[in-house]
Amino acid sequence: MANPFTVRDQNTVSSRFVDAMRVNDESALRTLYENNFKKVETMILKNNGTSEQAKDIFQEAFIAVWKNVHNNKFSPGNEKAINGYLYTIAKNKWMDYLRSPAYKKRVSFHTVSETNPARSVVENDNLVTERETRLALAMKAFENLGEACRTLLVKFYFEKKTMKEIAEELQLDAASTRNKKYRCMQALRGLAQEMNT
Amino acid sequence: MKKQNQTQEEFERIERYLDGLMDREERAVFENSLKTDKELNLRVEEVSLLRLAVEEQTLRNKLDDFHAEMLLNRPAKTIRPYIKYAVAASVALLIGFAIWLLAGQKSTEEKLFAQYFKPAPGLVTPMSTASDYEFYRGMVDYKQGKYSEAINRWEPLVKEKPENDTLNFYLGLSWLAKGEAGKAIDFLSKAVTIQNSAFIDEAWYYLGMAQLKEGRPEEAVRSFGKSNLENSRVIAGEISGTK
């Protein structure tokens, strides 16, 4: 797929970008990442942060933008709008962290905390919804899933390939591929439920 | 959520609902049962959450990869100008010392190896290889020079796919970069037997390098002879010249 950022026409940038985000087009996501990290890092380094913390905050902001595009909560008008949005979210997350008890405690005791600042804010403000907790557990479950299932599910849900494409790649017929998908999802479900209890 | 089994039929029905693939009639029936069946609501919610978990976790892993690759390509700007000269001077000294060491103590083969060996650049990691999750993660390690980590990720994969040219090639290179020429030869001699490999010239070249390092120059010349790379001709010439 063509990189959406190289398109000159402003009208097509927006829809192309949104499409790229929806189908998780890797080169578009990478460009967005590389074009925006530096500015966020500079802001955080100037405000008592480290490069490692800049990475955490930036990635949480990136995920937030990605989710909002997926849920139609944010439809960027152009590339500038996305970059500005990403920066603003990162900045707010960092300011929240600086005001958070986790940061204040860290400063007063001079301890070096290895916690992810982006997440500790959320935890401390008690903003974590039950769904978010379950999502975090399900993501951990996914990391613990067997290699074959992980690869298969990535093809379906991240790469958004069709049943036909995946069946061809695996050299299986459609029925076996569907059954594999079902069994992998049940395995993931089982792992997630175990972690939840 | 209860630990009850879900049938394939129900799972697929829920997916059709979430993806908007139901026809109007099926959808009406399904939405009707959603109104009355609280458990079904939870199960729809669960499938939707699990699908998001797969997608989001994959993205998170990719962001880490983007980050690692971005840092690799980023010039070290933090070094102040005068430090830069100091560093350059000490690097030059070190290189000089290394050459003196190598020249003084190593065999001709080792000298040639040290002169020419440079690990091949890693693969760009496009969508097609990204599906091979472990392979892709290993490639990020490889590009960062973490050869042992790359080997740990790839060795289980090559057991599953012993005929994969890419895996054999990069495993061989990782061992060679670690200085274990014997192990490198095992994988590279496998890599050169694989038909239609895109790495064939490189594989012969690095096999030659590994053999050179092992002090087997005759075999090395033979391997270099099978590679169409310019460097292969140059080194083969140098080996023959020293004999």
CSV table of C-alpha atoms in Angstrom, one decimal:
chain,number,residue,atom,x,y,z
A,1,MET,CA,0.0,0.0,0.0
A,2,ALA,CA,1.2,3.5,-0.8
A,3,ASN,CA,2.3,5.6,2.1
A,4,PRO,CA,-0.6,8.0,2.8
A,5,PHE,CA,1.7,10.8,3.9
A,6,THR,CA,3.3,11.2,0.6
A,7,VAL,CA,0.0,12.2,-1.0
A,8,ARG,CA,-0.1,15.9,-1.9
A,9,ASP,CA,-3.8,16.4,-2.2
A,10,GLN,CA,-5.1,17.4,1.2
A,11,ASN,CA,-8.5,16.0,0.7
A,12,THR,CA,-7.3,12.5,0.1
A,13,VAL,CA,-4.7,12.6,2.9
A,14,SER,CA,-7.4,12.4,5.5
A,15,SER,CA,-9.4,9.5,4.3
A,16,ARG,CA,-6.3,7.7,3.1
A,17,PHE,CA,-4.8,8.1,6.5
A,18,VAL,CA,-7.9,7.0,8.3
A,19,ASP,CA,-8.0,3.9,6.1
A,20,ALA,CA,-4.3,3.2,6.7
A,21,MET,CA,-4.9,3.4,10.5
A,22,ARG,CA,-8.0,1.2,10.3
A,23,VAL,CA,-6.2,-1.6,8.4
A,24,ASN,CA,-3.0,-1.1,10.5
A,25,ASP,CA,-0.9,-0.3,7.4
A,26,GLU,CA,2.6,-0.7,8.8
A,27,SER,CA,4.4,1.9,6.8
A,28,ALA,CA,1.9,4.5,7.7
A,29,LEU,CA,2.0,3.7,11.4
A,30,ARG,CA,5.8,3.7,11.3
A,31,THR,CA,5.9,7.1,9.5
A,32,LEU,CA,3.5,8.5,12.1
A,33,TYR,CA,5.7,7.2,14.8
A,34,GLU,CA,9.0,8.5,13.4
A,35,ASN,CA,7.6,11.9,12.5
A,36,ASN,CA,6.3,12.6,15.9
A,37,PHE,CA,8.5,11.0,18.6
A,38,LYS,CA,11.3,13.6,18.5
A,39,LYS,CA,9.0,16.5,19.4
A,40,VAL,CA,7.4,14.7,22.3
A,41,GLU,CA,10.8,13.5,23.6
A,42,THR,CA,12.1,17.1,23.5
A,43,MET,CA,9.1,18.3,25.5
A,44,ILE,CA,9.5,15.6,28.1
A,45,LEU,CA,13.2,16.0,28.4
A,46,LYS,CA,12.7,19.7,29.1
A,47,ASN,CA,10.2,18.8,31.8
A,48,ASN,CA,12.2,16.6,34.1
A,49,GLY,CA,11.7,13.4,32.1
A,50,THR,CA,13.9,10.8,30.6
A,51,SER,CA,14.0,9.3,27.1
A,52,GLU,CA,12.6,6.1,28.5
A,53,GLN,CA,9.7,7.9,30.0
A,54,ALA,CA,9.2,9.8,26.7
A,55,LYS,CA,8.9,6.5,24.9
A,56,ASP,CA,6.3,5.2,27.3
A,57,ILE,CA,4.2,8.4,27.2
A,58,PHE,CA,4.5,8.7,23.5
A,59,GLN,CA,3.4,5.1,22.9
A,60,GLU,CA,0.4,5.5,25.2
A,61,ALA,CA,-0.6,8.6,23.3
A,62,PHE,CA,-0.1,6.8,20.0
A,63,ILE,CA,-2.4,4.0,21.1
A,64,ALA,CA,-5.0,6.5,22.3
A,65,VAL,CA,-5.0,8.2,18.9
A,66,TRP,CA,-5.2,4.9,17.1
A,67,LYS,CA,-8.1,3.9,19.3
A,68,ASN,CA,-9.9,7.1,18.7
A,69,VAL,CA,-9.5,6.8,14.9
A,70,HIS,CA,-10.9,3.3,15.1
A,71,ASN,CA,-13.9,4.3,17.2
A,72,ASN,CA,-14.5,7.3,14.9
A,73,LYS,CA,-14.0,9.7,17.8
A,74,PHE,CA,-11.3,11.5,15.9
A,75,SER,CA,-11.2,12.0,12.1
A,76,PRO,CA,-8.1,14.0,11.3
A,77,GLY,CA,-8.5,16.7,8.6
A,78,ASN,CA,-4.9,16.4,7.5
A,79,GLU,CA,-1.5,15.2,8.6
A,80,LYS,CA,-0.9,18.3,10.7
A,81,ALA,CA,-4.1,17.6,12.7
A,82,ILE,CA,-2.9,14.1,13.6
A,83,ASN,CA,0.5,15.3,14.6
A,84,GLY,CA,-1.0,18.1,16.7
A,85,TYR,CA,-3.5,15.7,18.3
A,86,LEU,CA,-0.8,13.2,19.1
A,87,TYR,CA,1.4,15.9,20.7
A,88,THR,CA,-1.4,17.3,22.8
A,89,ILE,CA,-2.4,13.9,24.2
A,90,ALA,CA,1.3,13.1,25.0
A,91,LYS,CA,1.7,16.5,26.7
A,92,ASN,CA,-1.5,16.0,28.8
A,93,LYS,CA,-0.4,12.5,29.8
A,94,TRP,CA,3.0,13.9,30.9
A,95,MET,CA,1.4,16.8,32.8
A,96,ASP,CA,-0.9,14.3,34.5
A,97,TYR,CA,2.1,12.2,35.5
A,98,LEU,CA,3.9,15.2,37.0
A,99,ARG,CA,0.9,16.0,39.1
A,100,SER,CA,0.3,12.3,40.1
A,101,PRO,CA,1.0,10.9,43.6
A,102,ALA,CA,3.3,8.4,41.9
A,103,TYR,CA,5.6,11.1,40.6
A,104,LYS,CA,5.5,13.2,43.8
A,105,LYS,CA,6.3,10.2,45.9
A,106,ARG,CA,9.1,9.3,43.6
A,107,VAL,CA,10.6,12.8,43.9
A,108,SER,CA,10.3,13.1,47.7
A,109,PHE,CA,11.9,9.7,48.3
A,110,HIS,CA,14.4,10.0,45.5
A,111,THR,CA,13.7,6.5,44.4
A,112,VAL,CA,14.0,5.6,40.8
A,113,SER,CA,10.7,4.0,39.8
A,114,GLU,CA,10.7,1.7,36.9
A,115,THR,CA,6.9,1.9,36.5
A,116,ASN,CA,5.5,3.1,33.2
A,117,PRO,CA,4.5,6.7,33.9
A,118,ALA,CA,1.6,6.6,31.5
A,119,ARG,CA,0.0,3.7,33.2
A,120,SER,CA,0.7,4.7,36.8
A,121,VAL,CA,-1.2,7.9,36.2
A,122,VAL,CA,-4.3,6.0,35.2
A,123,GLU,CA,-3.9,3.5,38.1
A,124,ASN,CA,-3.5,6.2,40.7
A,125,ASP,CA,-6.3,8.3,39.5
A,126,ASN,CA,-8.5,5.3,39.8
A,127,LEU,CA,-9.6,5.9,36.2
A,128,VAL,CA,-9.2,2.3,35.1
A,129,THR,CA,-12.5,0.9,34.1
A,130,GLU,CA,-13.3,-2.7,34.5
A,131,ARG,CA,-13.1,-3.2,30.7
A,132,GLU,CA,-9.6,-1.7,30.6
A,133,THR,CA,-8.4,-4.1,33.3
A,134,ARG,CA,-9.9,-7.0,31.4
A,135,LEU,CA,-8.3,-5.8,28.2
A,136,ALA,CA,-4.9,-5.6,29.8
A,137,LEU,CA,-5.3,-9.2,31.1
A,138,ALA,CA,-6.4,-10.3,27.7
A,139,MET,CA,-3.4,-8.7,26.1
A,140,LYS,CA,-1.2,-10.5,28.6
A,141,ALA,CA,-3.0,-13.7,27.8
A,142,PHE,CA,-2.3,-13.1,24.1
A,143,GLU,CA,1.4,-12.8,24.8
A,144,ASN,CA,1.3,-16.2,26.5
A,145,LEU,CA,-0.6,-17.9,23.7
A,146,GLY,CA,1.3,-20.5,21.6
A,147,GLU,CA,3.2,-19.2,18.6
A,148,ALA,CA,1.0,-20.8,16.0
A,149,CYS,CA,-2.2,-19.3,17.4
A,150,ARG,CA,-0.6,-15.9,17.9
A,151,THR,CA,0.5,-15.8,14.3
A,152,LEU,CA,-2.9,-16.9,13.1
A,153,LEU,CA,-4.8,-14.4,15.1
A,154,VAL,CA,-2.5,-11.6,14.1
A,155,LYS,CA,-3.3,-12.4,10.5
A,156,PHE,CA,-7.0,-12.1,11.2
A,157,TYR,CA,-7.3,-9.2,13.6
A,158,PHE,CA,-4.3,-7.0,13.1
A,159,GLU,CA,-3.5,-7.6,9.4
A,160,LYS,CA,-7.2,-7.9,8.6
A,161,LYS,CA,-6.6,-10.5,6.0
A,162,THR,CA,-9.6,-12.4,4.7
A,163,MET,CA,-10.3,-16.1,5.5
A,164,LYS,CA,-9.4,-16.9,1.9
A,165,GLU,CA,-6.0,-15.3,2.0
A,166,ILE,CA,-5.2,-16.9,5.3
A,167,ALA,CA,-6.3,-20.3,4.2
A,168,GLU,CA,-4.1,-20.0,1.2
A,169,GLU,CA,-1.1,-18.9,3.2
A,170,LEU,CA,-1.6,-21.9,5.6
A,171,GLN,CA,-2.4,-24.2,2.7
A,172,LEU,CA,-5.5,-25.3,4.4
A,173,ASP,CA,-9.1,-25.5,3.3
A,174,ALA,CA,-11.6,-22.9,4.5
A,175,ALA,CA,-13.3,-25.2,7.0
A,176,SER,CA,-10.0,-26.1,8.8
A,177,THR,CA,-8.9,-22.5,8.9
A,178,ARG,CA,-12.2,-21.4,10.5
A,179,ASN,CA,-11.9,-24.2,13.0
A,180,LYS,CA,-8.3,-23.2,13.8
A,181,LYS,CA,-9.4,-19.6,14.3
A,182,TYR,CA,-12.2,-20.8,16.6
A,183,ARG,CA,-9.9,-23.0,18.6
A,184,CYS,CA,-7.2,-20.3,19.0
A,185,MET,CA,-9.8,-17.8,20.2
A,186,GLN,CA,-11.1,-20.4,22.7
A,187,ALA,CA,-7.5,-20.9,23.9
A,188,LEU,CA,-7.1,-17.1,24.3
A,189,ARG,CA,-10.4,-16.9,26.1
A,190,GLY,CA,-9.4,-19.7,28.5
A,191,LEU,CA,-6.0,-18.0,29.3
A,192,ALA,CA,-7.7,-14.6,29.8
A,193,GLN,CA,-10.3,-16.2,32.1
A,194,GLU,CA,-7.6,-17.9,34.1
A,195,MET,CA,-5.8,-14.6,34.6
A,196,ASN,CA,-9.0,-12.9,35.6
A,197,THR,CA,-9.6,-15.2,38.5
B,1,MET,CA,-17.3,-14.6,32.9
B,2,LYS,CA,-18.2,-18.2,33.4
B,3,LYS,CA,-15.9,-20.9,32.2
B,4,GLN,CA,-18.4,-22.4,29.8
B,5,ASN,CA,-17.6,-23.7,26.4
B,6,GLN,CA,-18.6,-21.7,23.4
B,7,THR,CA,-19.6,-23.6,20.3
B,8,GLN,CA,-17.9,-22.7,17.0
B,9,GLU,CA,-21.3,-21.9,15.7
B,10,GLU,CA,-22.0,-19.3,18.3
B,11,PHE,CA,-18.5,-17.8,18.0
B,12,GLU,CA,-19.0,-17.4,14.3
B,13,ARG,CA,-22.4,-15.9,14.7
B,14,ILE,CA,-21.0,-13.3,17.2
B,15,GLU,CA,-18.2,-12.5,14.7
B,16,ARG,CA,-20.7,-12.0,11.9
B,17,TYR,CA,-22.7,-9.7,14.2
B,18,LEU,CA,-19.6,-7.7,15.2
B,19,ASP,CA,-18.4,-7.4,11.6
B,20,GLY,CA,-21.8,-6.3,10.3
B,21,LEU,CA,-22.1,-9.4,8.1
B,22,MET,CA,-25.5,-10.5,9.1
B,23,ASP,CA,-28.4,-10.1,6.7
B,24,ARG,CA,-31.3,-8.1,8.0
B,25,GLU,CA,-33.3,-11.1,9.1
B,26,GLU,CA,-30.5,-12.8,11.0
B,27,ARG,CA,-29.6,-9.5,12.6
B,28,ALA,CA,-33.1,-8.8,13.8
B,29,VAL,CA,-33.3,-12.3,15.4
B,30,PHE,CA,-29.9,-11.9,17.0
B,31,GLU,CA,-30.6,-8.4,18.4
B,32,ASN,CA,-33.8,-9.8,19.8
B,33,SER,CA,-32.0,-12.5,21.7
B,34,LEU,CA,-29.5,-9.8,22.9
B,35,LYS,CA,-32.4,-8.0,24.5
B,36,THR,CA,-33.4,-10.9,26.6
B,37,ASP,CA,-30.2,-13.0,27.0
B,38,LYS,CA,-27.9,-11.3,29.4
B,39,GLU,CA,-25.2,-14.0,29.1
B,40,LEU,CA,-25.2,-13.6,25.3
B,41,ASN,CA,-24.5,-9.9,25.8
B,42,LEU,CA,-21.5,-10.8,27.9
B,43,ARG,CA,-20.2,-13.2,25.4
B,44,VAL,CA,-20.5,-10.7,22.5
B,45,GLU,CA,-18.6,-8.2,24.7
B,46,GLU,CA,-16.0,-10.9,25.4
B,47,VAL,CA,-15.3,-11.8,21.8
B,48,SER,CA,-15.0,-8.1,21.0
B,49,LEU,CA,-12.6,-7.5,23.8
B,50,LEU,CA,-10.4,-10.5,22.8
B,51,ARG,CA,-10.2,-9.3,19.3
B,52,LEU,CA,-9.2,-5.9,20.4
B,53,ALA,CA,-6.6,-7.4,22.7
B,54,VAL,CA,-5.0,-9.3,19.8
B,55,GLU,CA,-4.9,-6.1,17.7
B,56,GLU,CA,-3.7,-3.7,20.4
B,57,GLN,CA,-1.0,-6.0,21.8
B,58,THR,CA,0.3,-6.6,18.3
B,59,LEU,CA,0.4,-2.8,17.7
B,60,ARG,CA,2.2,-2.3,21.1
B,61,ASN,CA,4.9,-4.8,20.0
B,62,LYS,CA,5.2,-3.0,16.7
B,63,LEU,CA,5.7,0.3,18.4
B,64,ASP,CA,8.6,-1.1,20.3
B,65,ASP,CA,10.1,-2.4,17.1
B,66,PHE,CA,9.6,1.0,15.4
B,67,HIS,CA,11.3,2.6,18.4
B,68,ALA,CA,14.3,0.3,18.3
B,69,GLU,CA,14.7,0.8,14.6
B,70,MET,CA,14.4,4.5,14.8
B,71,LEU,CA,17.1,4.7,17.5
B,72,LEU,CA,19.4,2.5,15.3
B,73,ASN,CA,19.0,5.0,12.4
B,74,ARG,CA,19.4,8.0,14.6
B,75,PRO,CA,22.8,9.7,14.6
B,76,ALA,CA,24.3,10.2,18.0
B,77,LYS,CA,23.7,13.9,18.4
B,78,THR,CA,24.3,14.0,22.1
B,79,ILE,CA,28.1,13.8,21.6
B,80,ARG,CA,29.6,17.3,21.9
B,81,PRO,CA,32.0,18.4,19.2
B,82,TYR,CA,35.2,18.2,21.2
B,83,ILE,CA,34.2,14.9,22.6
B,84,LYS,CA,33.6,13.7,19.1
B,85,TYR,CA,37.3,14.3,18.3
B,86,ALA,CA,38.4,12.6,21.4
B,87,VAL,CA,36.2,9.6,20.6
B,88,ALA,CA,37.5,9.6,17.0
B,89,ALA,CA,41.1,9.7,18.3
B,90,SER,CA,40.6,6.8,20.7
B,91,VAL,CA,38.7,4.8,18.2
B,92,ALA,CA,41.6,5.3,15.8
B,93,LEU,CA,44.0,4.2,18.5
B,94,LEU,CA,41.9,1.1,19.3
B,95,ILE,CA,41.7,0.2,15.6
B,96,GLY,CA,45.4,0.6,15.3
B,97,PHE,CA,46.0,-1.6,18.3
B,98,ALA,CA,43.6,-4.2,17.0
B,99,ILE,CA,45.3,-4.3,13.6
B,100,TRP,CA,48.7,-4.6,15.4
B,101,LEU,CA,47.3,-7.5,17.5
B,102,LEU,CA,45.7,-9.2,14.6
B,103,ALA,CA,48.7,-8.7,12.3
B,104,GLY,CA,51.1,-9.9,15.0
B,105,GLN,CA,49.3,-12.9,16.2
B,106,LYS,CA,46.7,-14.2,13.8
B,107,SER,CA,47.1,-16.4,10.8
B,108,THR,CA,46.7,-15.0,7.3
B,109,GLU,CA,43.1,-16.4,7.2
B,110,GLU,CA,42.2,-14.6,10.4
B,111,LYS,CA,43.7,-11.4,9.1
B,112,LEU,CA,41.6,-11.6,5.9
B,113,PHE,CA,38.5,-12.5,7.9
B,114,ALA,CA,39.0,-9.5,10.2
B,115,GLN,CA,39.6,-7.2,7.2
B,116,TYR,CA,36.5,-8.2,5.4
B,117,PHE,CA,33.9,-9.5,7.8
B,118,LYS,CA,30.9,-7.3,8.4
B,119,PRO,CA,27.5,-8.7,9.3
B,120,ALA,CA,25.0,-8.3,6.6
B,121,PRO,CA,22.4,-5.7,7.2
B,122,GLY,CA,19.1,-7.0,8.6
B,123,LEU,CA,16.0,-7.3,6.6
B,124,VAL,CA,13.5,-4.5,6.4
B,125,THR,CA,10.5,-5.8,8.3
B,126,PRO,CA,7.6,-5.4,6.0
B,127,MET,CA,4.1,-6.7,6.5
B,128,SER,CA,4.7,-10.1,5.0
B,129,THR,CA,7.5,-11.0,7.5
B,130,ALA,CA,5.7,-9.2,10.3
B,131,SER,CA,3.3,-12.1,10.3
B,132,ASP,CA,6.1,-14.3,11.4
B,133,TYR,CA,6.1,-12.7,14.8
B,134,GLU,CA,9.1,-14.4,16.4
B,135,PHE,CA,11.2,-14.1,13.3
B,136,TYR,CA,10.5,-10.4,13.2
B,137,ARG,CA,11.4,-9.8,16.8
B,138,GLY,CA,14.6,-11.8,16.2
B,139,MET,CA,15.4,-9.5,13.3
B,140,VAL,CA,15.1,-6.4,15.6
B,141,ASP,CA,17.6,-8.1,18.0
B,142,TYR,CA,19.9,-8.9,15.1
B,143,LYS,CA,19.9,-5.3,13.8
B,144,GLN,CA,20.7,-4.1,17.3
B,145,GLY,CA,23.7,-6.5,17.4
B,146,LYS,CA,22.1,-8.7,20.0
B,147,TYR,CA,23.1,-11.9,18.2
B,148,SER,CA,22.5,-14.3,21.1
B,149,GLU,CA,19.0,-13.0,21.6
B,150,ALA,CA,18.3,-13.3,17.9
B,151,ILE,CA,19.6,-16.9,17.9
B,152,ASN,CA,17.4,-17.8,20.9
B,153,ARG,CA,14.4,-16.6,19.0
B,154,TRP,CA,15.3,-18.2,15.7
B,155,GLU,CA,16.6,-21.6,16.7
B,156,PRO,CA,13.1,-23.0,17.7
B,157,LEU,CA,11.8,-21.6,14.3
B,158,VAL,CA,14.4,-23.3,12.2
B,159,LYS,CA,13.5,-26.6,13.9
B,160,GLU,CA,10.0,-26.2,12.6
B,161,LYS,CA,11.2,-25.0,9.2
B,162,PRO,CA,14.6,-26.6,8.5
B,163,GLU,CA,14.3,-25.7,4.8
B,164,ASN,CA,13.8,-22.0,5.3
B,165,ASP,CA,16.7,-20.1,3.6
B,166,THR,CA,16.2,-16.8,5.4
B,167,LEU,CA,16.3,-18.5,8.8
B,168,ASN,CA,19.4,-20.6,8.0
B,169,PHE,CA,21.1,-17.6,6.5
B,170,TYR,CA,20.6,-15.2,9.4
B,171,LEU,CA,21.3,-17.9,12.0
B,172,GLY,CA,24.6,-18.6,10.3
B,173,LEU,CA,25.4,-14.9,10.3
B,174,SER,CA,24.5,-14.4,13.9
B,175,TRP,CA,26.8,-17.2,14.9
B,176,LEU,CA,29.5,-15.8,12.7
B,177,ALA,CA,29.1,-12.4,14.2
B,178,LYS,CA,29.5,-14.0,17.6
B,179,GLY,CA,32.8,-15.5,16.4
B,180,GLU,CA,31.5,-19.1,16.3
B,181,ALA,CA,32.5,-20.0,12.8
B,182,GLY,CA,31.8,-23.8,13.3
B,183,LYS,CA,28.2,-23.2,14.1
B,184,ALA,CA,27.9,-20.6,11.4
B,185,ILE,CA,29.2,-23.2,8.8
B,186,ASP,CA,26.4,-25.6,9.9
B,187,PHE,CA,23.7,-23.2,9.1
B,188,LEU,CA,25.3,-21.5,6.0
B,189,SER,CA,26.0,-24.8,4.4
B,190,LYS,CA,22.3,-25.6,4.8
B,191,ALA,CA,21.4,-22.2,3.4
B,192,VAL,CA,23.4,-22.7,0.2
B,193,THR,CA,21.6,-26.0,-0.6
B,194,ILE,CA,18.1,-24.3,-0.7
B,195,GLN,CA,16.8,-23.9,-4.2
B,196,ASN,CA,15.9,-20.5,-5.5
B,197,SER,CA,17.1,-18.7,-2.4
B,198,ALA,CA,17.3,-14.9,-2.7
B,199,PHE,CA,20.3,-15.1,-0.4
B,200,ILE,CA,22.3,-17.6,-2.4
B,201,ASP,CA,25.3,-15.3,-3.3
B,202,GLU,CA,25.4,-13.9,0.2
B,203,ALA,CA,25.1,-17.3,1.7
B,204,TRP,CA,28.1,-18.7,-0.3
B,205,TYR,CA,30.0,-15.5,0.5
B,206,TYR,CA,29.5,-15.8,4.3
B,207,LEU,CA,30.1,-19.6,4.2
B,208,GLY,CA,33.4,-18.7,2.6
B,209,MET,CA,34.1,-16.2,5.4
B,210,ALA,CA,33.2,-18.8,8.1
B,211,GLN,CA,35.5,-21.4,6.5
B,212,LEU,CA,38.3,-18.7,6.2
B,213,LYS,CA,37.9,-18.0,9.9
B,214,GLU,CA,38.0,-21.8,10.7
B,215,GLY,CA,41.4,-21.9,8.9
B,216,ARG,CA,40.0,-23.9,5.9
B,217,PRO,CA,41.1,-21.6,3.0
B,218,GLU,CA,40.8,-24.2,0.2
B,219,GLU,CA,37.1,-24.8,1.1
B,220,ALA,CA,36.7,-21.0,1.4
B,221,VAL,CA,38.0,-20.4,-2.1
B,222,ARG,CA,35.6,-22.9,-3.4
B,223,SER,CA,32.6,-21.2,-1.7
B,224,PHE,CA,33.7,-17.8,-2.8
B,225,GLY,CA,33.9,-19.1,-6.3
B,226,LYS,CA,30.1,-19.9,-6.2
B,227,SER,CA,29.1,-16.5,-5.1
B,228,ASN,CA,28.6,-13.7,-7.6
B,229,LEU,CA,29.5,-10.9,-5.2
B,230,GLU,CA,32.4,-8.6,-6.0
B,231,ASN,CA,33.8,-9.1,-2.5
B,232,SER,CA,34.0,-12.9,-3.1
B,233,ARG,CA,36.2,-12.5,-6.1
B,234,VAL,CA,38.5,-10.0,-4.2
B,235,ILE,CA,38.9,-12.3,-1.2
B,236,ALA,CA,39.4,-15.4,-3.2
B,237,GLY,CA,42.1,-13.6,-5.1
B,238,GLU,CA,43.8,-12.5,-1.9
B,239,ILE,CA,43.7,-16.0,-0.5
B,240,SER,CA,45.2,-17.5,-3.7
B,241,GLY,CA,47.8,-14.6,-3.7
B,242,THR,CA,49.0,-15.5,-0.2
B,243,LYS,CA,49.5,-19.1,-1.0
